[in-house]
PDB file of C-alpha atoms in Angstrom:
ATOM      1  CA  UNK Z 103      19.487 115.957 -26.413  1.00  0.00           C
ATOM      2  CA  UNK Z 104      17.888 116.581 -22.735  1.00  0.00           C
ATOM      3  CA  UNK Z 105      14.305 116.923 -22.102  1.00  0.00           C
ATOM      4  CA  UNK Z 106      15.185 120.269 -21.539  1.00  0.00           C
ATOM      5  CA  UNK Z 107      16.126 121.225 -25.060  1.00  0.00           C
ATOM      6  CA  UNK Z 108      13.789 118.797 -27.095  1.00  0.00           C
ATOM      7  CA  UNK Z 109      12.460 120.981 -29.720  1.00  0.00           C
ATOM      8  CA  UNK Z 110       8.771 121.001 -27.547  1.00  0.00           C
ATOM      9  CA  UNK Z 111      10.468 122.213 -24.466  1.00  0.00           C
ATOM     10  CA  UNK Z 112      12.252 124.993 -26.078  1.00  0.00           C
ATOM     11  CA  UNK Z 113       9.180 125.911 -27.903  1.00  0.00           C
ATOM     12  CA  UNK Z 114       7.423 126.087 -24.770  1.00  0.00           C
ATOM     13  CA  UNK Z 115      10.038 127.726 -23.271  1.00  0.00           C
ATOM     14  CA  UNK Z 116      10.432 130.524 -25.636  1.00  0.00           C
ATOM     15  CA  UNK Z 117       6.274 131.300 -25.510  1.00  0.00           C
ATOM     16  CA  UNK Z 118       6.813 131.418 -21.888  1.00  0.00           C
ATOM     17  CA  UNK Z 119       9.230 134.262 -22.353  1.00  0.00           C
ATOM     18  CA  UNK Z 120       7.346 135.890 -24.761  1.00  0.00           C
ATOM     19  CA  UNK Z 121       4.447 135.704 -22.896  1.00  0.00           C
ATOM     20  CA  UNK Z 122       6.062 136.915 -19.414  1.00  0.00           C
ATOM     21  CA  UNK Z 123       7.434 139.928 -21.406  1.00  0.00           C
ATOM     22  CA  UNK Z 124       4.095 141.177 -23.163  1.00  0.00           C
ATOM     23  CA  UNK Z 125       2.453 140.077 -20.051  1.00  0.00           C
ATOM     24  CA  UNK Z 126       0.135 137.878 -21.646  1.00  0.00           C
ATOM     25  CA  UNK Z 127      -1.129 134.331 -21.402  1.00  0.00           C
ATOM     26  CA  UNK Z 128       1.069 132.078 -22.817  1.00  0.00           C
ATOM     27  CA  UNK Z 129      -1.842 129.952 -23.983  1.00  0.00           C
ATOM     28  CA  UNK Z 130      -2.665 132.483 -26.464  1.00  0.00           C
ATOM     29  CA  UNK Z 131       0.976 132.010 -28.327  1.00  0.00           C
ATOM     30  CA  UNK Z 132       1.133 129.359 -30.550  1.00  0.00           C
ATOM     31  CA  UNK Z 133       4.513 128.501 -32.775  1.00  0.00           C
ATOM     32  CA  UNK Z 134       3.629 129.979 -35.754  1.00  0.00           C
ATOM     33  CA  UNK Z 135       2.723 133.186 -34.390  1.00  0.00           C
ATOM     34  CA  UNK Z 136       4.254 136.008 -35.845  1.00  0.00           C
ATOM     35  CA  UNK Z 137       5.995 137.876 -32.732  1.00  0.00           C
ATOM     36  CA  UNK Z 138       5.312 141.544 -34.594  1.00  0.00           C
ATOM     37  CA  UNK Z 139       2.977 141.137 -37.038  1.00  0.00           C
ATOM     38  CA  UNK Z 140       0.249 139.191 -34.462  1.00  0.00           C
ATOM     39  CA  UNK Z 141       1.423 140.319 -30.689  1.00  0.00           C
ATOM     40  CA  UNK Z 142       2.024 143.940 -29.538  1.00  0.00           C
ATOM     41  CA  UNK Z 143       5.778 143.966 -29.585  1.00  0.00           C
ATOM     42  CA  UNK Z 144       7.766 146.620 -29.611  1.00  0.00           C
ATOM     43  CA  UNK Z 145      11.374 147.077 -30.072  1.00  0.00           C
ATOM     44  CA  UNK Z 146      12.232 147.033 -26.307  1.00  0.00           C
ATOM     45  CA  UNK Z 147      10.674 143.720 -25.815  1.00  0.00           C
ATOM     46  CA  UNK Z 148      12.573 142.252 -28.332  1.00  0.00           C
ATOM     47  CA  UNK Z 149      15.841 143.310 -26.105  1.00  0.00           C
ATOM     48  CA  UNK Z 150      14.256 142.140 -23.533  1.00  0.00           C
ATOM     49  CA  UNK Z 151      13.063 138.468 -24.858  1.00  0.00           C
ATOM     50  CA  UNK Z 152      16.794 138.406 -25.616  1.00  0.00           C
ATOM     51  CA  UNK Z 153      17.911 138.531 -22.103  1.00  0.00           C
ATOM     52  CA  UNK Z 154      15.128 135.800 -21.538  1.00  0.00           C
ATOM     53  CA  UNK Z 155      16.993 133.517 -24.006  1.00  0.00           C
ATOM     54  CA  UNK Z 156      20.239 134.117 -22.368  1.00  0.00           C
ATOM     55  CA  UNK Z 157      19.256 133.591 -19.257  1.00  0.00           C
ATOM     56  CA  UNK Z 158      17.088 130.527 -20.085  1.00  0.00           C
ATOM     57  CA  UNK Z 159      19.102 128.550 -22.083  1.00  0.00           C
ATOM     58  CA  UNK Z 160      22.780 130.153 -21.303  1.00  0.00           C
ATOM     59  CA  UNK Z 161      23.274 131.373 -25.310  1.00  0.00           C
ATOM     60  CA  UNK Z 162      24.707 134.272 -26.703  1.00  0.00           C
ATOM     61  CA  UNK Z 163      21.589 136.341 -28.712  1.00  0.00           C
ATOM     62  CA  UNK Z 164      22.673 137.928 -31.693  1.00  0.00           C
ATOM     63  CA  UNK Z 165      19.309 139.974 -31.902  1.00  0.00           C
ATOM     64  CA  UNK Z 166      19.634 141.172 -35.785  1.00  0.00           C
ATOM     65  CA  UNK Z 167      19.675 137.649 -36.182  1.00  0.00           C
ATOM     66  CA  UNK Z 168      17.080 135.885 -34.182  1.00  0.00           C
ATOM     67  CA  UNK Z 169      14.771 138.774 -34.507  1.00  0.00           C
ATOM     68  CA  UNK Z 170      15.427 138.992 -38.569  1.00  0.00           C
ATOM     69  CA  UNK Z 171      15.841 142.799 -37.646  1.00  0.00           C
ATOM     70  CA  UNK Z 172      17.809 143.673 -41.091  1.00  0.00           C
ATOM     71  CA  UNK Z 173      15.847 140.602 -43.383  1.00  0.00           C
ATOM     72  CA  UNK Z 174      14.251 143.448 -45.613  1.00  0.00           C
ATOM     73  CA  UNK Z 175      17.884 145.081 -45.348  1.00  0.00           C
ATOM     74  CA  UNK Z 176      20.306 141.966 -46.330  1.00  0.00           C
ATOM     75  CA  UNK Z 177      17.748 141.218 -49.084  1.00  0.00           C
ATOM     76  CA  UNK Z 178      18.047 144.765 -50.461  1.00  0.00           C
ATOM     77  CA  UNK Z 179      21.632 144.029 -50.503  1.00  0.00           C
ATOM     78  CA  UNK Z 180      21.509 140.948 -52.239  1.00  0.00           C
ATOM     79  CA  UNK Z 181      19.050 142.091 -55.053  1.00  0.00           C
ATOM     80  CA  UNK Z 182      21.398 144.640 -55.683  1.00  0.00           C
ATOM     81  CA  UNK Z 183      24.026 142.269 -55.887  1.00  0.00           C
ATOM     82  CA  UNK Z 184      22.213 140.234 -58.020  1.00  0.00           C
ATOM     83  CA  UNK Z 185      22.874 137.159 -55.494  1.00  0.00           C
ATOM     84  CA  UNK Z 186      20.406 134.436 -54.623  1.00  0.00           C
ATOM     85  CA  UNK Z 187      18.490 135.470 -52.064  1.00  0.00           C
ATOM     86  CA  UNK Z 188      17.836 132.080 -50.234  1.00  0.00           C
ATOM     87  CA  UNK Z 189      21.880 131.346 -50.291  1.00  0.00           C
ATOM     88  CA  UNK Z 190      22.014 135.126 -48.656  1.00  0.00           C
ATOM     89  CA  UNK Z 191      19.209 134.093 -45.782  1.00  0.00           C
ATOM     90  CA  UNK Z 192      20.886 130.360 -45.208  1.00  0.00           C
ATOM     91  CA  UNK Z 193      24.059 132.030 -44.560  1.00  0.00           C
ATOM     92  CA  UNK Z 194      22.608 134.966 -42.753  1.00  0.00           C
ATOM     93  CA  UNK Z 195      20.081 133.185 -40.603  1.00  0.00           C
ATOM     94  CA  UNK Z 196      21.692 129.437 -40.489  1.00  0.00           C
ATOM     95  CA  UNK Z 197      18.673 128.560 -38.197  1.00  0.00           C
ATOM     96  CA  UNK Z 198      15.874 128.538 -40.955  1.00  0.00           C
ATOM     97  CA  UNK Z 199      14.411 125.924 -42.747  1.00  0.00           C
ATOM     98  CA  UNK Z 200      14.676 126.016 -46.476  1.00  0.00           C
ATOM     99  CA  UNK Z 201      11.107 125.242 -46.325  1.00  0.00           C
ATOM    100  CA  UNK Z 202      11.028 128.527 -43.949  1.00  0.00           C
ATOM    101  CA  UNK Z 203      13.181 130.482 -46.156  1.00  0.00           C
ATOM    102  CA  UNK Z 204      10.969 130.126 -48.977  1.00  0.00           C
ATOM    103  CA  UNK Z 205       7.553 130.701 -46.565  1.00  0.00           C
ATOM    104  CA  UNK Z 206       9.625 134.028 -45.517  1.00  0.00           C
ATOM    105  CA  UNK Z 207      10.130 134.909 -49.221  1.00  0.00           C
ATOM    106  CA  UNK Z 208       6.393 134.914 -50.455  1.00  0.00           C
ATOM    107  CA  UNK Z 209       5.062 136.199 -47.376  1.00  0.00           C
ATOM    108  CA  UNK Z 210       7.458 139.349 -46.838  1.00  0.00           C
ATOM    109  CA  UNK Z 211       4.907 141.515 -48.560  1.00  0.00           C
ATOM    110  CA  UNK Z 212       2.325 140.895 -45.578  1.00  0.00           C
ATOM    111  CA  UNK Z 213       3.955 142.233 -42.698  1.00  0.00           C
ATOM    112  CA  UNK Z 214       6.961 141.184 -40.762  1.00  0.00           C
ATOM    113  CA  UNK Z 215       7.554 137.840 -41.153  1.00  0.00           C
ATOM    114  CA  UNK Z 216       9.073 136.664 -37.514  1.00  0.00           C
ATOM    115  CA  UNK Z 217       7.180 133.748 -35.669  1.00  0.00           C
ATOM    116  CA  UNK Z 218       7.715 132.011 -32.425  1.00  0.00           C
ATOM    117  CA  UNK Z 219       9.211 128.955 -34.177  1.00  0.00           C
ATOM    118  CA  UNK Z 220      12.151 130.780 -35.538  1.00  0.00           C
ATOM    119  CA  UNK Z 221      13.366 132.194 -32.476  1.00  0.00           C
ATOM    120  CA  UNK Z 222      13.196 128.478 -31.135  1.00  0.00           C
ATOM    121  CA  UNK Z 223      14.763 127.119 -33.832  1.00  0.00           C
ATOM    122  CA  UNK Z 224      17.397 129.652 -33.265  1.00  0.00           C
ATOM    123  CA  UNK Z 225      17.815 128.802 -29.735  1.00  0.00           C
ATOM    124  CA  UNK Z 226      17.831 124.828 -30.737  1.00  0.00           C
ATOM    125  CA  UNK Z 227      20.458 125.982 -33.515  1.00  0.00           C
ATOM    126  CA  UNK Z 228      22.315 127.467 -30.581  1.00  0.00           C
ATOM    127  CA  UNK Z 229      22.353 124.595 -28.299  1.00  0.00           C
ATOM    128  CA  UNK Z 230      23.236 122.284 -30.978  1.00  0.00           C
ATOM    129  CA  UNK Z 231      26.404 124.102 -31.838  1.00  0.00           C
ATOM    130  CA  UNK Z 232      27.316 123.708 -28.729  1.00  0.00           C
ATOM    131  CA  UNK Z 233      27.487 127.779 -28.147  1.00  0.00           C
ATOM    132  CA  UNK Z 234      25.547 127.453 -24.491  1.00  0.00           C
ATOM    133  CA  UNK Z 235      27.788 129.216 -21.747  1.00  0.00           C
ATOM    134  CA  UNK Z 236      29.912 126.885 -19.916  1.00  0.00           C
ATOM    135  CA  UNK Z 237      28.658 126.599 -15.961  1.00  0.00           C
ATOM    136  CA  UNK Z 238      31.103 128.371 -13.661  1.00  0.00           C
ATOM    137  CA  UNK Z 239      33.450 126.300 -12.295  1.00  0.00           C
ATOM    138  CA  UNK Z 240      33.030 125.701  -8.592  1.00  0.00           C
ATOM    139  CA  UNK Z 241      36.169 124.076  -7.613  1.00  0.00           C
ATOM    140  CA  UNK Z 242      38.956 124.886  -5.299  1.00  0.00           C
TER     141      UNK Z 242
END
């Protein structure tokens, strides 16, 4: 792993988008805040911290899932099915923590539930599976 995507650096990375999109200082982001429940986010600066992760790290941003836009929706879904929730989020959201997963799960009653750690950890889930966007080729 580069200094550029050690868990820190991405971290800092994604507050630095976050913050350059609300216009805010970044200083006043921490990891665990919650990007709608503690910031004044709205649903166009979630497309457009998306385009931030693209171009900053060169990954393809599947927003339902980095922004847990259908959690409430997928859970809905699995109650009905009578499935296990956590098995539905760890295939849904691969990037959590089970640790997370269960944080998610007793706090959904308090508000939305996304922080500034789980879009890094998606991005670091990202990089890891190796689905960053190749450099062009500059030959010939």
């Amino acid at each position: 792993m580069t200094q550029q995507t050690a868990p820190c650096a991405v971290t800092e990375r994604v507050i630095g988008i976050i913050a350059e999109v609300l216009d805010i200082s970044p200083h006043t982001i921490t990891p665990e805040t919650r990007v709608l429940r503690d910031l004044e986010t709205e649903s166009i600066d979630l497309l457009e911290f998306g385009v931030g992760l693209n171009a900053a790290f060169g990954i393809p941003v599947a927003d339902d899932t980095v922004f847990l836009t259908s959690l409430r929706v997928h859970l809905e879904e699995a109650r009905h099915a009578d499935a296990d929730p956590y098995k539905m989020m760890a295939g849904r959201y691969p990037h959590l923590s089970c640790d997370r997963v269960a944080c998610i799960l007793r706090t959904l009653d308090d508000g939305p539930v996304l922080s500034v750690q789980d879009i890094a950890d998606y991005v670091l889930h990202a990089l890891r599976a190796g689905l960053h966007e190749k450099a062009p080729s500059h030959a010939g």
